[in-house]
């Protein structure tokens, strides 16, 4: 696992975007795993800058969202289908037909979940998965005690997650109670994982995921099982025992391994 500590949230977005851009530059038809929430916004902002500057194009790139609420209409401004369209597809110029979001409105939700995993496999798998992390250590919507082997499936949102996401809704009780999320097993099949976190509210979750024991109680610790993980955090989120080692490693990173 590579851990990169940067001074500001904007730098986190810029460096994580550089990582995504390097994948797409190498493979224009790459499959990107797309995350929602506040954490990846800086990535999308920097990628938009690169698109506008003509440095990169997403017209051939494919996308699979990490998760979706169950129980809100597709056209709701906070459905992840709406968020992905507004924050990713439109500004970055993805072909909408190449981007999928789990179908939280399916009448057969189990079938929709299985079909989503099958579609990811049929696309050749995810080349790079963007991730944020919840204050309770969740990735995607895999709440504490999610199995490391889990596949895309329906989950109940933890009360603390509903509370955290209430800021996107008119009132806390409007936050759905359920979601469809890629499982930890699904996420671990991506070729590369890039997790970003900013602010002190994420420091405990980052410390537990990166330096704590492997435990389904901290779903983010599943990252330790993956071969190619880049965790990019700002100083406020970096309450890490080996922080100095990560800084030293980054400064001394061989030129040929650098992506920004
Ligand atoms: C959300 C999402 C996750 C996200 C996490 C943190 O509810 N389902 O994908 O990483 O919780 O959210 P935020 O980035 O807004 O802090």
mmCIF file of C-alpha atoms and ligand atoms in Angstrom:
data_model
loop_
_atom_site.group_PDB
_atom_site.id
_atom_site.type_symbol
_atom_site.label_atom_id
_atom_site.label_comp_id
_atom_site.label_asym_id
_atom_site.label_seq_id
_atom_site.Cartn_x
_atom_site.Cartn_y
_atom_site.Cartn_z
ATOM 1 C CA UNK A 1 0.000 0.000 0.000
ATOM 2 C CA UNK A 2 1.283 3.450 -0.864
ATOM 3 C CA UNK A 3 0.251 6.209 1.549
ATOM 4 C CA UNK A 4 0.672 9.789 0.334
ATOM 5 C CA UNK A 5 0.225 12.683 2.754
ATOM 6 C CA UNK A 6 -0.302 16.089 1.166
ATOM 7 C CA UNK A 7 -0.722 19.571 2.659
ATOM 8 C CA UNK A 8 -4.199 20.444 1.375
ATOM 9 C CA UNK A 9 -7.439 18.844 0.162
ATOM 10 C CA UNK A 10 -6.845 20.460 -3.254
ATOM 11 C CA UNK A 11 -3.473 18.681 -3.523
ATOM 12 C CA UNK A 12 -5.178 15.392 -2.627
ATOM 13 C CA UNK A 13 -7.598 15.918 -5.523
ATOM 14 C CA UNK A 14 -4.834 16.906 -7.936
ATOM 15 C CA UNK A 15 -2.560 13.946 -7.191
ATOM 16 C CA UNK A 16 -5.409 11.402 -7.172
ATOM 17 C CA UNK A 17 -6.607 12.866 -10.498
ATOM 18 C CA UNK A 18 -3.093 12.449 -11.884
ATOM 19 C CA UNK A 19 -3.260 8.772 -10.967
ATOM 20 C CA UNK A 20 -6.629 8.325 -12.738
ATOM 21 C CA UNK A 21 -5.407 10.341 -15.733
ATOM 22 C CA UNK A 22 -2.322 8.126 -16.047
ATOM 23 C CA UNK A 23 -4.542 5.039 -16.262
ATOM 24 C CA UNK A 24 -6.782 6.613 -18.933
ATOM 25 C CA UNK A 25 -3.807 7.968 -20.912
ATOM 26 C CA UNK A 26 -2.435 4.432 -21.061
ATOM 27 C CA UNK A 27 -5.820 2.867 -21.840
ATOM 28 C CA UNK A 28 -8.505 5.258 -23.189
ATOM 29 C CA UNK A 29 -11.190 2.540 -22.882
ATOM 30 C CA UNK A 30 -10.315 1.953 -19.207
ATOM 31 C CA UNK A 31 -13.068 1.052 -16.759
ATOM 32 C CA UNK A 32 -13.218 3.465 -13.818
ATOM 33 C CA UNK A 33 -15.003 2.744 -10.549
ATOM 34 C CA UNK A 34 -16.767 5.965 -9.621
ATOM 35 C CA UNK A 35 -17.415 7.120 -6.056
ATOM 36 C CA UNK A 36 -19.846 9.756 -4.822
ATOM 37 C CA UNK A 37 -19.798 11.844 -1.633
ATOM 38 C CA UNK A 38 -17.613 14.865 -0.872
ATOM 39 C CA UNK A 39 -14.249 13.080 -0.868
ATOM 40 C CA UNK A 40 -13.784 12.529 -4.629
ATOM 41 C CA UNK A 41 -15.060 15.985 -5.657
ATOM 42 C CA UNK A 42 -11.522 17.386 -5.855
ATOM 43 C CA UNK A 43 -10.568 14.528 -8.205
ATOM 44 C CA UNK A 44 -13.441 15.318 -10.552
ATOM 45 C CA UNK A 45 -12.641 19.047 -10.435
ATOM 46 C CA UNK A 46 -9.016 18.414 -11.411
ATOM 47 C CA UNK A 47 -9.985 15.913 -14.115
ATOM 48 C CA UNK A 48 -12.377 18.526 -15.516
ATOM 49 C CA UNK A 49 -9.494 20.994 -15.690
ATOM 50 C CA UNK A 50 -7.471 18.418 -17.626
ATOM 51 C CA UNK A 51 -10.369 17.754 -20.032
ATOM 52 C CA UNK A 52 -10.826 21.508 -20.632
ATOM 53 C CA UNK A 53 -7.088 21.881 -21.255
ATOM 54 C CA UNK A 54 -7.299 19.093 -23.848
ATOM 55 C CA UNK A 55 -4.904 16.878 -21.873
ATOM 56 C CA UNK A 56 -7.269 13.945 -21.572
ATOM 57 C CA UNK A 57 -10.556 12.586 -22.923
ATOM 58 C CA UNK A 58 -13.114 10.293 -21.316
ATOM 59 C CA UNK A 59 -15.219 9.709 -24.421
ATOM 60 C CA UNK A 60 -14.150 6.049 -24.633
ATOM 61 C CA UNK A 61 -13.821 5.454 -20.896
ATOM 62 C CA UNK A 62 -16.364 3.270 -19.118
ATOM 63 C CA UNK A 63 -17.644 3.758 -15.581
ATOM 64 C CA UNK A 64 -19.338 1.768 -12.824
ATOM 65 C CA UNK A 65 -20.617 3.596 -9.747
ATOM 66 C CA UNK A 66 -19.839 2.080 -6.376
ATOM 67 C CA UNK A 67 -23.301 2.285 -4.922
ATOM 68 C CA UNK A 68 -26.843 3.679 -5.054
ATOM 69 C CA UNK A 69 -29.654 4.349 -2.626
ATOM 70 C CA UNK A 70 -32.649 2.049 -2.595
ATOM 71 C CA UNK A 71 -36.003 3.751 -2.350
ATOM 72 C CA UNK A 72 -35.569 7.151 -3.976
ATOM 73 C CA UNK A 73 -36.643 7.965 -7.519
ATOM 74 C CA UNK A 74 -34.050 8.000 -10.282
ATOM 75 C CA UNK A 75 -34.739 11.689 -10.960
ATOM 76 C CA UNK A 76 -34.210 12.694 -7.285
ATOM 77 C CA UNK A 77 -31.315 15.160 -7.268
ATOM 78 C CA UNK A 78 -29.475 13.036 -4.649
ATOM 79 C CA UNK A 79 -29.909 9.629 -6.260
ATOM 80 C CA UNK A 80 -26.390 8.518 -7.129
ATOM 81 C CA UNK A 81 -27.544 8.172 -10.735
ATOM 82 C CA UNK A 82 -28.235 11.949 -10.687
ATOM 83 C CA UNK A 83 -25.013 12.736 -8.792
ATOM 84 C CA UNK A 84 -22.842 10.689 -11.180
ATOM 85 C CA UNK A 85 -24.529 12.316 -14.196
ATOM 86 C CA UNK A 86 -24.073 15.827 -12.753
ATOM 87 C CA UNK A 87 -20.580 15.511 -11.211
ATOM 88 C CA UNK A 88 -18.883 13.050 -13.544
ATOM 89 C CA UNK A 89 -20.586 12.186 -16.831
ATOM 90 C CA UNK A 90 -21.499 15.712 -17.942
ATOM 91 C CA UNK A 91 -18.416 17.685 -16.844
ATOM 92 C CA UNK A 92 -15.898 15.034 -17.890
ATOM 93 C CA UNK A 93 -17.618 14.165 -21.172
ATOM 94 C CA UNK A 94 -18.225 10.457 -20.566
ATOM 95 C CA UNK A 95 -20.553 8.745 -23.036
ATOM 96 C CA UNK A 96 -23.637 8.190 -20.782
ATOM 97 C CA UNK A 97 -24.234 4.791 -22.378
ATOM 98 C CA UNK A 98 -20.835 3.652 -21.041
ATOM 99 C CA UNK A 99 -21.586 4.515 -17.418
ATOM 100 C CA UNK A 100 -23.665 2.378 -15.075
ATOM 101 C CA UNK A 101 -25.041 2.915 -11.588
ATOM 102 C CA UNK A 102 -26.604 0.035 -9.582
ATOM 103 C CA UNK A 103 -30.383 -0.032 -10.062
ATOM 104 C CA UNK A 104 -31.762 0.815 -6.634
ATOM 105 C CA UNK A 105 -35.289 0.848 -8.025
ATOM 106 C CA UNK A 106 -35.285 -2.713 -9.399
ATOM 107 C CA UNK A 107 -38.249 -4.844 -8.357
ATOM 108 C CA UNK A 108 -35.904 -7.832 -8.142
ATOM 109 C CA UNK A 109 -33.080 -6.225 -6.171
ATOM 110 C CA UNK A 110 -31.095 -9.447 -5.755
ATOM 111 C CA UNK A 111 -31.083 -10.016 -9.486
ATOM 112 C CA UNK A 112 -30.065 -6.384 -10.088
ATOM 113 C CA UNK A 113 -27.132 -6.847 -7.701
ATOM 114 C CA UNK A 114 -25.931 -10.069 -9.327
ATOM 115 C CA UNK A 115 -26.328 -8.603 -12.784
ATOM 116 C CA UNK A 116 -24.241 -5.571 -11.776
ATOM 117 C CA UNK A 117 -21.304 -7.725 -10.707
ATOM 118 C CA UNK A 118 -21.682 -9.726 -13.932
ATOM 119 C CA UNK A 119 -21.641 -6.506 -15.982
ATOM 120 C CA UNK A 120 -18.407 -5.395 -14.298
ATOM 121 C CA UNK A 121 -16.834 -8.746 -15.131
ATOM 122 C CA UNK A 122 -18.163 -8.603 -18.708
ATOM 123 C CA UNK A 123 -16.519 -5.184 -19.110
ATOM 124 C CA UNK A 124 -13.206 -6.824 -18.250
ATOM 125 C CA UNK A 125 -13.181 -5.650 -14.626
ATOM 126 C CA UNK A 126 -12.460 -2.249 -13.130
ATOM 127 C CA UNK A 127 -9.030 -0.811 -13.963
ATOM 128 C CA UNK A 128 -9.026 1.780 -11.217
ATOM 129 C CA UNK A 129 -11.556 2.203 -8.412
ATOM 130 C CA UNK A 130 -11.951 5.593 -6.735
ATOM 131 C CA UNK A 131 -12.902 5.345 -3.049
ATOM 132 C CA UNK A 132 -13.718 7.600 -0.131
ATOM 133 C CA UNK A 133 -14.141 6.338 3.422
ATOM 134 C CA UNK A 134 -16.858 6.899 5.983
ATOM 135 C CA UNK A 135 -16.037 8.059 9.526
ATOM 136 C CA UNK A 136 -17.005 4.543 10.688
ATOM 137 C CA UNK A 137 -14.578 2.979 8.211
ATOM 138 C CA UNK A 138 -17.073 2.034 5.498
ATOM 139 C CA UNK A 139 -16.046 1.952 1.846
ATOM 140 C CA UNK A 140 -18.776 2.053 -0.772
ATOM 141 C CA UNK A 141 -21.707 1.497 1.571
ATOM 142 C CA UNK A 142 -20.126 -1.571 3.169
ATOM 143 C CA UNK A 143 -20.873 -0.845 6.768
ATOM 144 C CA UNK A 144 -18.933 -2.376 9.699
ATOM 145 C CA UNK A 145 -19.025 -6.201 9.781
ATOM 146 C CA UNK A 146 -19.486 -6.433 5.997
ATOM 147 C CA UNK A 147 -17.818 -9.612 4.779
ATOM 148 C CA UNK A 148 -14.497 -9.207 3.001
ATOM 149 C CA UNK A 149 -15.910 -11.680 0.458
ATOM 150 C CA UNK A 150 -19.157 -9.748 -0.123
ATOM 151 C CA UNK A 151 -20.510 -9.051 -3.598
ATOM 152 C CA UNK A 152 -22.816 -6.285 -4.812
ATOM 153 C CA UNK A 153 -25.924 -6.530 -2.630
ATOM 154 C CA UNK A 154 -28.536 -4.639 -0.639
ATOM 155 C CA UNK A 155 -27.342 -3.237 2.698
ATOM 156 C CA UNK A 156 -28.927 -1.324 5.555
ATOM 157 C CA UNK A 157 -27.273 2.040 6.145
ATOM 158 C CA UNK A 158 -25.850 2.605 9.621
ATOM 159 C CA UNK A 159 -27.664 5.390 11.526
ATOM 160 C CA UNK A 160 -24.365 7.355 11.611
ATOM 161 C CA UNK A 161 -24.085 7.108 7.808
ATOM 162 C CA UNK A 162 -27.657 8.352 7.382
ATOM 163 C CA UNK A 163 -26.824 11.209 9.732
ATOM 164 C CA UNK A 164 -23.638 12.057 7.801
ATOM 165 C CA UNK A 165 -25.513 12.084 4.502
ATOM 166 C CA UNK A 166 -28.462 14.095 5.836
ATOM 167 C CA UNK A 167 -26.687 17.248 4.608
ATOM 168 C CA UNK A 168 -27.627 16.279 1.051
ATOM 169 C CA UNK A 169 -31.348 16.020 1.858
ATOM 170 C CA UNK A 170 -34.006 18.459 3.104
ATOM 171 C CA UNK A 171 -34.401 16.530 6.352
ATOM 172 C CA UNK A 172 -32.595 13.571 8.003
ATOM 173 C CA UNK A 173 -35.604 11.260 7.730
ATOM 174 C CA UNK A 174 -35.496 11.609 3.935
ATOM 175 C CA UNK A 175 -32.160 9.749 3.788
ATOM 176 C CA UNK A 176 -32.955 6.242 2.550
ATOM 177 C CA UNK A 177 -32.451 3.346 4.953
ATOM 178 C CA UNK A 178 -31.064 0.974 2.312
ATOM 179 C CA UNK A 179 -28.625 0.913 -0.558
ATOM 180 C CA UNK A 180 -27.136 -1.305 -3.220
ATOM 181 C CA UNK A 181 -23.356 -1.373 -2.945
ATOM 182 C CA UNK A 182 -20.481 -3.133 -4.595
ATOM 183 C CA UNK A 183 -19.246 -5.642 -2.039
ATOM 184 C CA UNK A 184 -15.789 -5.642 -0.503
ATOM 185 C CA UNK A 185 -15.017 -8.724 -2.617
ATOM 186 C CA UNK A 186 -16.165 -6.833 -5.724
ATOM 187 C CA UNK A 187 -14.029 -3.807 -4.838
ATOM 188 C CA UNK A 188 -10.981 -5.996 -4.180
ATOM 189 C CA UNK A 189 -11.187 -7.345 -7.745
ATOM 190 C CA UNK A 190 -10.375 -3.943 -9.255
ATOM 191 C CA UNK A 191 -6.891 -3.712 -10.756
ATOM 192 C CA UNK A 192 -5.990 -0.634 -8.668
ATOM 193 C CA UNK A 193 -7.640 1.176 -5.771
ATOM 194 C CA UNK A 194 -7.262 4.900 -5.046
ATOM 195 C CA UNK A 195 -8.731 6.048 -1.732
ATOM 196 C CA UNK A 196 -8.862 9.710 -0.783
ATOM 197 C CA UNK A 197 -9.711 11.308 2.571
ATOM 198 C CA UNK A 198 -9.612 14.852 3.822
ATOM 199 C CA UNK A 199 -10.217 16.435 7.248
ATOM 200 C CA UNK A 200 -9.794 15.300 10.835
ATOM 201 C CA UNK A 201 -13.225 13.623 10.791
ATOM 202 C CA UNK A 202 -11.623 10.826 8.734
ATOM 203 C CA UNK A 203 -8.361 10.485 10.711
ATOM 204 C CA UNK A 204 -9.502 7.621 12.958
ATOM 205 C CA UNK A 205 -10.989 5.681 10.041
ATOM 206 C CA UNK A 206 -7.820 6.116 7.970
ATOM 207 C CA UNK A 207 -5.583 5.041 10.855
ATOM 208 C CA UNK A 208 -7.702 1.943 11.474
ATOM 209 C CA UNK A 209 -7.928 1.040 7.780
ATOM 210 C CA UNK A 210 -4.229 1.574 6.996
ATOM 211 C CA UNK A 211 -2.442 0.633 10.219
ATOM 212 C CA UNK A 212 -5.003 -1.312 12.243
ATOM 213 C CA UNK A 213 -5.648 -5.044 12.166
ATOM 214 C CA UNK A 214 -7.634 -6.624 9.356
ATOM 215 C CA UNK A 215 -11.184 -6.592 10.611
ATOM 216 C CA UNK A 216 -14.613 -6.568 9.045
ATOM 217 C CA UNK A 217 -15.436 -4.117 11.831
ATOM 218 C CA UNK A 218 -13.356 -1.642 9.800
ATOM 219 C CA UNK A 219 -14.357 -2.382 6.188
ATOM 220 C CA UNK A 220 -11.608 -0.086 4.867
ATOM 221 C CA UNK A 221 -8.991 -2.439 6.334
ATOM 222 C CA UNK A 222 -9.866 -4.771 3.425
ATOM 223 C CA UNK A 223 -7.529 -2.546 1.388
ATOM 224 C CA UNK A 224 -4.624 -4.288 3.102
ATOM 225 C CA UNK A 225 -5.513 -7.418 1.100
ATOM 226 C CA UNK A 226 -5.075 -5.660 -2.253
ATOM 227 C CA UNK A 227 -1.869 -5.550 -4.245
ATOM 228 C CA UNK A 228 -2.141 -2.045 -5.736
ATOM 229 C CA UNK A 229 -3.602 0.522 -3.349
ATOM 230 C CA UNK A 230 -2.851 4.233 -3.176
ATOM 231 C CA UNK A 231 -4.215 6.081 -0.137
ATOM 232 C CA UNK A 232 -4.000 9.861 -0.533
ATOM 233 C CA UNK A 233 -4.846 12.019 2.479
ATOM 234 C CA UNK A 234 -4.383 15.576 3.643
ATOM 235 C CA UNK A 235 -2.479 16.413 6.831
ATOM 236 C CA UNK A 236 -5.683 16.653 8.875
ATOM 237 C CA UNK A 237 -6.669 13.082 7.988
ATOM 238 C CA UNK A 238 -3.150 11.735 8.580
ATOM 239 C CA UNK A 239 -3.061 10.767 12.255
ATOM 240 C CA UNK A 240 -0.803 7.887 11.306
ATOM 241 C CA UNK A 241 1.911 6.193 13.363
ATOM 242 C CA UNK A 242 4.196 5.882 10.359
ATOM 243 C CA UNK A 243 3.420 9.314 8.888
ATOM 244 C CA UNK A 244 7.102 10.264 8.697
ATOM 245 C CA UNK A 245 7.909 7.023 6.891
ATOM 246 C CA UNK A 246 5.164 7.666 4.293
ATOM 247 C CA UNK A 247 6.457 11.215 3.720
ATOM 248 C CA UNK A 248 10.032 9.925 3.366
ATOM 249 C CA UNK A 249 8.925 7.218 0.935
ATOM 250 C CA UNK A 250 7.007 9.704 -1.211
ATOM 251 C CA UNK A 251 9.864 12.214 -1.373
ATOM 252 C CA UNK A 252 12.267 9.426 -2.337
ATOM 253 C CA UNK A 253 9.964 7.731 -4.814
ATOM 254 C CA UNK A 254 11.875 6.692 -7.929
ATOM 255 C CA UNK A 255 11.191 8.987 -10.888
ATOM 256 C CA UNK A 256 9.902 6.125 -13.044
ATOM 257 C CA UNK A 257 7.211 5.304 -10.463
ATOM 258 C CA UNK A 258 5.866 8.856 -10.249
ATOM 259 C CA UNK A 259 2.509 9.742 -11.762
ATOM 260 C CA UNK A 260 2.333 13.444 -10.852
HETATM 261 C C1 LIG B 1 -20.824 7.829 1.369
HETATM 262 C C2 LIG B 1 -20.554 6.939 0.147
HETATM 263 C C3 LIG B 1 -19.137 6.483 0.117
HETATM 264 C C4 LIG B 1 -18.278 7.603 0.642
HETATM 265 C C5 LIG B 1 -18.509 7.793 2.107
HETATM 266 C C6 LIG B 1 -17.889 9.062 2.662
HETATM 267 O O1 LIG B 1 -22.054 7.769 1.885
HETATM 268 N N1 LIG B 1 -21.431 5.874 -0.108
HETATM 269 O O2 LIG B 1 -18.773 6.059 -1.172
HETATM 270 O O3 LIG B 1 -16.915 7.313 0.442
HETATM 271 O O4 LIG B 1 -19.873 7.687 2.417
HETATM 272 O O5 LIG B 1 -18.594 10.173 2.219
HETATM 273 P P1 LIG B 1 -17.976 11.633 2.091
HETATM 274 O O6 LIG B 1 -16.919 11.526 1.028
HETATM 275 O O7 LIG B 1 -19.095 12.509 1.656
HETATM 276 O O8 LIG B 1 -17.409 11.973 3.400
#
